[in-house]
Coordinates of C-alpha atoms and ligand atoms in Angstrom, one line a residue:
M29 CA -71.2 -39.9 -17.5
Q30 CA -73.1 -42.8 -16.3
V31 CA -75.8 -42.2 -13.7
T32 CA -77.6 -45.0 -11.7
V33 CA -81.1 -43.8 -10.9
F34 CA -82.5 -45.5 -7.9
S35 CA -86.2 -45.9 -7.0
A36 CA -87.0 -45.1 -10.6
K37 CA -90.7 -45.2 -11.6
P38 CA -92.0 -44.9 -15.2
Y39 CA -92.8 -41.3 -14.5
D40 CA -89.2 -40.6 -13.4
R41 CA -88.0 -42.1 -16.5
H42 CA -90.3 -40.1 -18.7
F43 CA -89.0 -36.9 -17.3
L44 CA -85.3 -37.8 -16.8
D45 CA -84.9 -39.4 -20.3
R46 CA -84.1 -36.1 -21.8
G47 CA -80.7 -36.3 -19.9
A48 CA -79.5 -38.4 -22.9
A49 CA -79.4 -35.2 -25.0
S50 CA -76.7 -33.9 -22.6
G51 CA -74.6 -36.9 -23.0
L52 CA -75.6 -38.6 -19.8
S53 CA -76.2 -42.4 -19.7
L54 CA -79.0 -43.1 -17.3
R55 CA -79.3 -46.6 -15.9
Y56 CA -82.7 -46.9 -14.2
T57 CA -83.5 -49.3 -11.4
E58 CA -86.7 -49.7 -9.4
A59 CA -84.5 -50.8 -6.4
H60 CA -84.3 -48.5 -3.4
L61 CA -80.8 -47.5 -2.7
S62 CA -79.5 -49.4 0.3
L63 CA -76.4 -51.3 1.4
E64 CA -77.7 -54.4 -0.5
T65 CA -78.4 -52.5 -3.8
A66 CA -75.5 -50.0 -3.7
G67 CA -73.5 -52.4 -6.0
L68 CA -75.9 -51.5 -8.8
A69 CA -74.0 -48.1 -9.0
D70 CA -70.9 -49.9 -10.1
G71 CA -69.4 -48.0 -13.1
S72 CA -71.4 -44.9 -12.4
G73 CA -69.8 -41.6 -11.5
A74 CA -73.2 -40.4 -10.0
V75 CA -76.3 -41.8 -8.4
C76 CA -79.6 -40.2 -8.5
A77 CA -81.8 -40.9 -5.4
F78 CA -85.2 -40.0 -3.9
V79 CA -86.8 -39.3 -0.5
N80 CA -86.7 -42.8 0.9
D81 CA -83.4 -44.0 -0.3
D82 CA -80.8 -44.9 2.3
L83 CA -77.8 -42.5 2.2
S84 CA -76.4 -43.3 5.6
A85 CA -72.6 -43.5 6.2
P86 CA -72.2 -47.3 5.3
V87 CA -74.1 -46.8 1.9
L88 CA -72.0 -43.6 1.2
A89 CA -68.8 -45.6 2.0
R90 CA -69.9 -48.4 -0.5
L91 CA -70.7 -45.8 -3.2
D92 CA -67.3 -44.1 -2.6
A93 CA -65.5 -47.5 -2.9
L94 CA -67.4 -48.0 -6.2
G95 CA -66.1 -44.7 -7.6
V96 CA -69.3 -42.7 -7.2
R97 CA -68.5 -38.9 -6.9
L98 CA -72.0 -37.3 -6.9
V99 CA -75.3 -38.0 -5.1
A100 CA -78.0 -36.1 -7.0
L101 CA -81.1 -36.1 -5.0
R102 CA -84.2 -35.5 -7.0
C103 CA -86.1 -33.9 -4.0
A104 CA -85.8 -30.8 -1.7
G105 CA -85.4 -32.6 1.7
F106 CA -82.0 -34.2 2.5
N107 CA -82.7 -35.6 5.9
N108 CA -81.9 -39.1 4.6
V109 CA -78.2 -38.2 3.9
D110 CA -75.4 -38.4 6.3
L111 CA -73.8 -35.1 5.2
A112 CA -70.8 -35.4 7.6
A113 CA -70.0 -38.9 6.1
A114 CA -70.5 -37.6 2.5
R115 CA -67.9 -34.8 3.3
E116 CA -65.5 -37.4 4.8
Y117 CA -65.6 -39.5 1.6
G118 CA -65.4 -36.3 -0.6
L119 CA -68.9 -37.0 -2.1
T120 CA -70.8 -34.0 -3.5
V121 CA -74.4 -34.1 -2.6
A122 CA -76.9 -32.0 -4.7
R123 CA -80.6 -31.6 -4.4
V124 CA -83.5 -29.7 -6.0
P125 CA -84.1 -26.8 -3.5
A126 CA -87.3 -25.5 -5.2
Y127 CA -89.3 -27.2 -7.9
S128 CA -92.9 -26.2 -7.2
P129 CA -93.9 -24.9 -3.9
H130 CA -97.3 -24.7 -5.4
A131 CA -97.6 -28.4 -5.9
V132 CA -97.1 -29.1 -2.2
A133 CA -99.1 -26.0 -0.9
E134 CA -102.0 -26.9 -3.1
H135 CA -102.0 -30.5 -2.0
T136 CA -101.9 -29.4 1.6
M137 CA -104.9 -27.4 0.9
A138 CA -106.6 -30.3 -0.7
I139 CA -106.1 -32.3 2.4
I140 CA -107.4 -29.6 4.5
L141 CA -110.5 -29.1 2.4
G142 CA -111.0 -32.8 2.0
L143 CA -110.7 -33.6 5.6
N144 CA -112.9 -30.7 6.8
R145 CA -115.8 -31.4 4.4
K146 CA -115.1 -35.3 4.6
I147 CA -115.0 -35.6 0.9
H148 CA -113.3 -39.0 1.3
R149 CA -116.3 -40.3 3.2
A150 CA -118.9 -38.5 1.0
Y151 CA -117.4 -39.9 -2.2
N152 CA -117.8 -43.5 -0.9
R153 CA -121.4 -42.8 0.5
V154 CA -122.7 -41.4 -2.7
R155 CA -121.4 -44.3 -4.8
E156 CA -123.4 -46.6 -2.5
G157 CA -126.6 -44.6 -2.8
N158 CA -126.2 -43.2 0.8
F159 CA -127.1 -39.5 0.5
A160 CA -127.5 -38.9 4.3
L161 CA -125.4 -36.0 5.6
D162 CA -125.0 -37.1 9.3
G163 CA -121.3 -37.2 10.2
L164 CA -120.2 -35.0 7.3
L165 CA -120.6 -31.6 9.1
G166 CA -117.6 -29.4 8.4
F167 CA -116.8 -25.8 9.4
D168 CA -116.2 -22.5 7.5
L169 CA -112.4 -22.0 6.9
H170 CA -113.1 -18.2 6.8
G171 CA -112.1 -16.7 10.1
K172 CA -110.3 -19.8 11.4
T173 CA -106.9 -19.5 12.8
V174 CA -104.2 -21.5 10.9
G175 CA -100.8 -22.0 12.3
V176 CA -97.9 -22.7 9.8
V177 CA -94.8 -24.2 11.3
G178 CA -92.0 -23.6 8.7
T179 CA -92.8 -20.6 6.6
G180 CA -90.3 -21.1 3.8
K181 CA -91.2 -21.6 0.1
I182 CA -94.0 -24.0 0.7
G183 CA -95.3 -22.3 3.8
E184 CA -95.4 -19.0 2.1
V185 CA -97.5 -20.3 -0.8
L186 CA -99.8 -22.1 1.6
A187 CA -100.2 -18.8 3.6
R188 CA -101.1 -17.0 0.5
I189 CA -103.8 -19.6 -0.3
L190 CA -105.2 -19.5 3.3
A191 CA -105.2 -15.7 3.2
G192 CA -107.5 -16.0 0.2
F193 CA -109.9 -18.1 2.3
G194 CA -110.1 -15.5 5.0
C195 CA -108.1 -17.3 7.6
R196 CA -106.1 -15.7 10.4
L197 CA -102.5 -16.7 10.0
L198 CA -100.0 -17.5 12.7
G199 CA -96.5 -18.6 12.1
F200 CA -93.5 -20.2 13.8
D201 CA -90.1 -20.2 12.1
P202 CA -86.7 -19.3 13.4
T203 CA -86.4 -17.1 10.3
P204 CA -89.6 -15.1 9.8
N205 CA -90.6 -14.6 6.2
P206 CA -91.4 -10.9 5.4
A207 CA -93.7 -12.1 2.5
C208 CA -95.9 -13.9 5.1
E209 CA -95.9 -11.0 7.4
A210 CA -97.1 -8.8 4.5
L211 CA -100.1 -11.3 4.3
G212 CA -100.9 -10.5 7.9
M213 CA -99.3 -13.6 9.4
V214 CA -98.5 -13.0 13.0
Y215 CA -95.2 -14.8 14.2
G216 CA -95.2 -16.2 17.9
S217 CA -93.6 -18.9 19.9
L218 CA -94.3 -22.5 19.1
E219 CA -96.5 -22.6 22.2
D220 CA -98.6 -19.6 21.0
V221 CA -99.0 -21.2 17.6
F222 CA -99.9 -24.6 19.1
S223 CA -102.5 -23.2 21.6
Q224 CA -104.3 -20.8 19.2
S225 CA -104.4 -22.8 15.9
D226 CA -107.6 -24.4 14.8
I227 CA -105.6 -25.9 12.0
L228 CA -101.9 -26.5 12.4
S229 CA -99.8 -27.2 9.2
L230 CA -96.3 -28.6 9.5
N231 CA -94.1 -27.3 6.6
C232 CA -90.7 -27.4 8.1
P233 CA -87.7 -29.7 7.2
L234 CA -87.0 -32.7 9.4
T235 CA -84.0 -31.7 11.6
P236 CA -82.8 -32.7 15.1
E237 CA -84.9 -29.7 16.3
T238 CA -88.1 -30.6 14.5
R239 CA -88.0 -34.3 15.1
H240 CA -91.0 -35.3 17.1
M241 CA -92.2 -31.8 17.5
I242 CA -95.6 -33.2 18.1
R243 CA -95.2 -35.8 20.8
Q244 CA -96.8 -37.1 24.1
D245 CA -95.6 -34.1 26.1
T246 CA -96.5 -31.4 23.5
L247 CA -99.9 -32.8 22.7
P248 CA -101.5 -30.9 25.7
L249 CA -100.2 -27.7 24.2
L250 CA -102.5 -28.1 21.2
K251 CA -105.9 -26.4 21.0
P252 CA -108.4 -29.1 21.7
G253 CA -109.9 -30.5 18.5
V254 CA -107.1 -29.1 16.3
M255 CA -106.9 -30.3 12.7
L256 CA -103.2 -31.4 12.4
I257 CA -101.7 -31.5 8.9
N258 CA -98.3 -32.8 8.1
T259 CA -97.0 -32.6 4.5
G260 CA -93.4 -31.9 5.7
R261 CA -91.6 -35.1 6.8
G262 CA -93.1 -38.0 8.8
G263 CA -90.5 -37.8 11.6
V264 CA -91.8 -34.3 12.6
I265 CA -94.6 -36.1 14.5
D266 CA -94.5 -39.0 16.8
T267 CA -97.2 -41.1 15.2
R268 CA -97.9 -43.2 18.3
A269 CA -98.5 -40.0 20.3
V270 CA -100.8 -38.6 17.6
I271 CA -102.8 -41.8 17.7
D272 CA -103.4 -41.2 21.5
G273 CA -104.3 -37.6 20.6
L274 CA -106.9 -38.8 18.1
K275 CA -108.3 -41.3 20.7
S276 CA -108.6 -38.6 23.4
G277 CA -110.0 -36.0 21.0
R278 CA -107.2 -33.5 21.5
I279 CA -106.6 -34.0 17.8
G280 CA -110.0 -33.5 16.0
A281 CA -108.6 -34.5 12.5
L282 CA -105.4 -35.6 11.1
G283 CA -104.2 -35.1 7.4
L284 CA -100.8 -36.7 6.4
D285 CA -98.9 -37.0 3.2
V286 CA -95.8 -38.2 5.0
Y287 CA -95.3 -41.0 7.5
E288 CA -92.3 -41.8 9.8
E289 CA -92.0 -45.3 8.4
E290 CA -93.1 -44.6 5.0
A291 CA -90.0 -46.0 3.4
D292 CA -91.5 -49.5 3.8
L293 CA -94.8 -48.6 2.3
F294 CA -95.1 -45.6 0.0
F295 CA -94.6 -45.5 -3.8
E296 CA -95.4 -49.2 -4.1
D297 CA -98.6 -51.1 -4.8
L298 CA -99.0 -53.3 -1.8
S299 CA -102.8 -53.9 -2.2
S300 CA -102.3 -57.6 -2.4
Q301 CA -100.1 -57.9 0.7
V302 CA -100.8 -58.1 4.3
L303 CA -100.1 -54.7 6.0
R304 CA -97.6 -55.4 8.7
D305 CA -97.2 -51.8 10.2
D306 CA -99.6 -51.9 13.1
V307 CA -99.3 -48.2 13.8
F308 CA -100.2 -47.3 10.2
A309 CA -103.0 -49.8 10.3
R310 CA -104.5 -48.2 13.4
L311 CA -104.3 -44.7 11.6
L312 CA -106.3 -46.1 8.8
T313 CA -109.2 -47.1 11.3
F314 CA -110.0 -43.4 12.2
P315 CA -112.8 -41.7 10.2
N316 CA -111.2 -38.4 10.8
V317 CA -107.8 -39.3 9.2
L318 CA -107.0 -38.6 5.6
I319 CA -103.6 -40.0 4.3
T320 CA -102.0 -39.6 0.9
G321 CA -98.8 -41.5 0.0
H322 CA -96.2 -38.7 -0.3
Q323 CA -97.9 -37.4 -3.4
A324 CA -97.9 -33.6 -2.6
F325 CA -94.9 -33.0 -5.1
F326 CA -96.6 -35.0 -7.8
T327 CA -97.6 -32.5 -10.5
H328 CA -96.6 -32.3 -14.1
E329 CA -94.8 -29.0 -13.5
A330 CA -92.9 -30.3 -10.3
L331 CA -91.7 -33.4 -12.1
D332 CA -90.5 -31.3 -15.1
N333 CA -88.6 -28.8 -12.8
I334 CA -87.2 -31.7 -10.7
A335 CA -85.8 -33.4 -13.9
E336 CA -84.4 -30.0 -15.1
T337 CA -82.6 -29.2 -12.0
T338 CA -81.4 -32.7 -11.3
L339 CA -79.9 -33.1 -14.8
G340 CA -78.5 -29.6 -14.5
N341 CA -76.8 -30.6 -11.2
I342 CA -75.3 -33.6 -12.8
V343 CA -74.1 -32.0 -16.0
A344 CA -72.5 -29.0 -14.0
F345 CA -70.8 -31.5 -11.8
R346 CA -69.5 -33.5 -14.9
D347 CA -68.3 -30.3 -16.6
T348 CA -67.0 -28.2 -13.6
G349 CA -66.6 -30.5 -10.8
A350 CA -69.3 -28.6 -8.8
A351 CA -73.1 -29.2 -8.8
T352 CA -75.3 -26.1 -9.1
H353 CA -77.3 -26.9 -5.9
S354 CA -75.0 -28.8 -3.5
V355 CA -75.8 -29.4 0.1
S356 CA -73.0 -29.2 2.8
V357 CA -72.9 -29.9 6.4
E358 CA -72.5 -26.1 7.0
R359 CA -75.8 -25.5 5.1
L360 CA -77.5 -28.1 7.1
A361 CA -76.5 -26.3 10.3
A362 CA -77.9 -23.1 8.8
H363 CA -81.0 -24.8 7.8
G364 CA -81.7 -26.3 11.2
Ligands
NAI25 P1 -87.7 -24.1 2.8 O1 -86.3 -24.4 3.0 O2 -88.0 -23.0 1.7 O3 -88.4 -23.7 4.2 C1 -88.3 -24.4 5.3 C2 -88.5 -23.4 6.4 O4 -88.5 -24.1 7.6 C3 -87.4 -22.3 6.5 O5 -88.1 -21.0 6.5 C4 -86.8 -22.7 7.8 O6 -86.4 -21.5 8.5 C5 -87.9 -23.3 8.5 N1 -87.4 -24.1 9.7 C6 -86.3 -24.7 9.9 N2 -86.2 -25.1 11.2 C7 -87.4 -25.0 11.7 C8 -88.0 -25.2 13.0 N3 -87.3 -25.8 14.1 N4 -89.2 -24.9 13.2 C9 -89.9 -24.2 12.3 N5 -89.5 -23.9 11.1 C10 -88.2 -24.2 10.8 O7 -88.4 -25.5 2.4 P2 -89.7 -25.7 1.6 O8 -89.4 -25.8 0.1 O9 -90.7 -24.8 2.1 O10 -89.9 -27.3 2.1 C11 -90.2 -27.6 3.4 C12 -90.2 -29.0 3.6 O11 -91.4 -29.6 3.0 C13 -89.0 -29.8 3.0 O12 -87.9 -29.7 3.9 C14 -89.5 -31.2 2.9 O13 -89.2 -31.9 4.1 C15 -91.0 -31.0 2.7 N6 -91.4 -31.3 1.4 C16 -92.4 -32.2 1.3 C17 -92.9 -32.7 0.0 C18 -94.0 -33.7 -0.2 O14 -94.1 -34.1 -1.3 N7 -94.8 -34.0 0.8 C19 -92.2 -32.1 -1.2 C20 -91.3 -31.0 -1.0 C21 -90.9 -30.7 0.3

């Protein structure tokens, strides 16, 4: 079976190349999947796509017309796929439900620690021979209240790490996780979690319910000076509102691994180009903002697992007509 792999970087190739041993013919392209590039899938029975590829109805219609039958996502989130359209065209959509919750939870912790102790600023200072400590004051994590919104696989690992630091754990999730409760996490309403958390970590998927969960009218619910961390999906926060929150001081620090408009920026070297996104440019001016470019998943173990599950999905679909980890509209409803 021929598979066109979109948004393919050298590291994707390195881990996916082993698919050849299963008889798959992988055609890599660095191009993002979009209406303009969908034609590259001509002759392929499957496409392999990533977080910022466009899988809206018009793109799925084009893939269907080209004879593609399977969309194999090499990520967990599937907010970029129009599942209703996929069903209409009879396209199977598969994903990697879990590859390493540790990778994302550990990176979330790295952002919390880095932001709190101002490692990003200290690193630059020391390199310039500036050993002054003014402006680098942090706080003990021990005893602080951390709210985790979305206590699934990643939220649970994060809760375990935070428990080790001696944090008090609050949770919000429509489906509370007994493993988190066993760690001492107390579930409450979103308002409770917002108002009591010194650190608020967003680890839920992007759904109609979670879209812009942090916005202009929910900002006043947050504990003044909160450290807000988003490693879920960019659309869970309204970035413009969060900028206002940073300016007013309601948000004391912001750590992001995802950004609403990241599709135009992340995963590319744009260092020689003019940054056209004024909202993102404004975020970069704050000393109390730490941003990474969707790298939380990026560990050796995670990429290894992603390749294994993705190739497994494709081979199972080729051999049986059904992918091992398919996503349907019904599951999306259950998810949200
Ligand atoms: P999961 O499916 O195990 O857990 C998600 C949890 O969110 C579930 O417990 C679910 O009940 C909960 N949830 C659903 N709607 C909610 C709502 N309205 N409010 C609060 N919680 C809600 O997923 P997992 O593996 O923990 O991943 C979570 C998200 O992290 C993914 O959907 C993805 O968007 C993001 N992610 C980010 C990565 C990165 O590199 N930055 C990598 C992998 C995932």
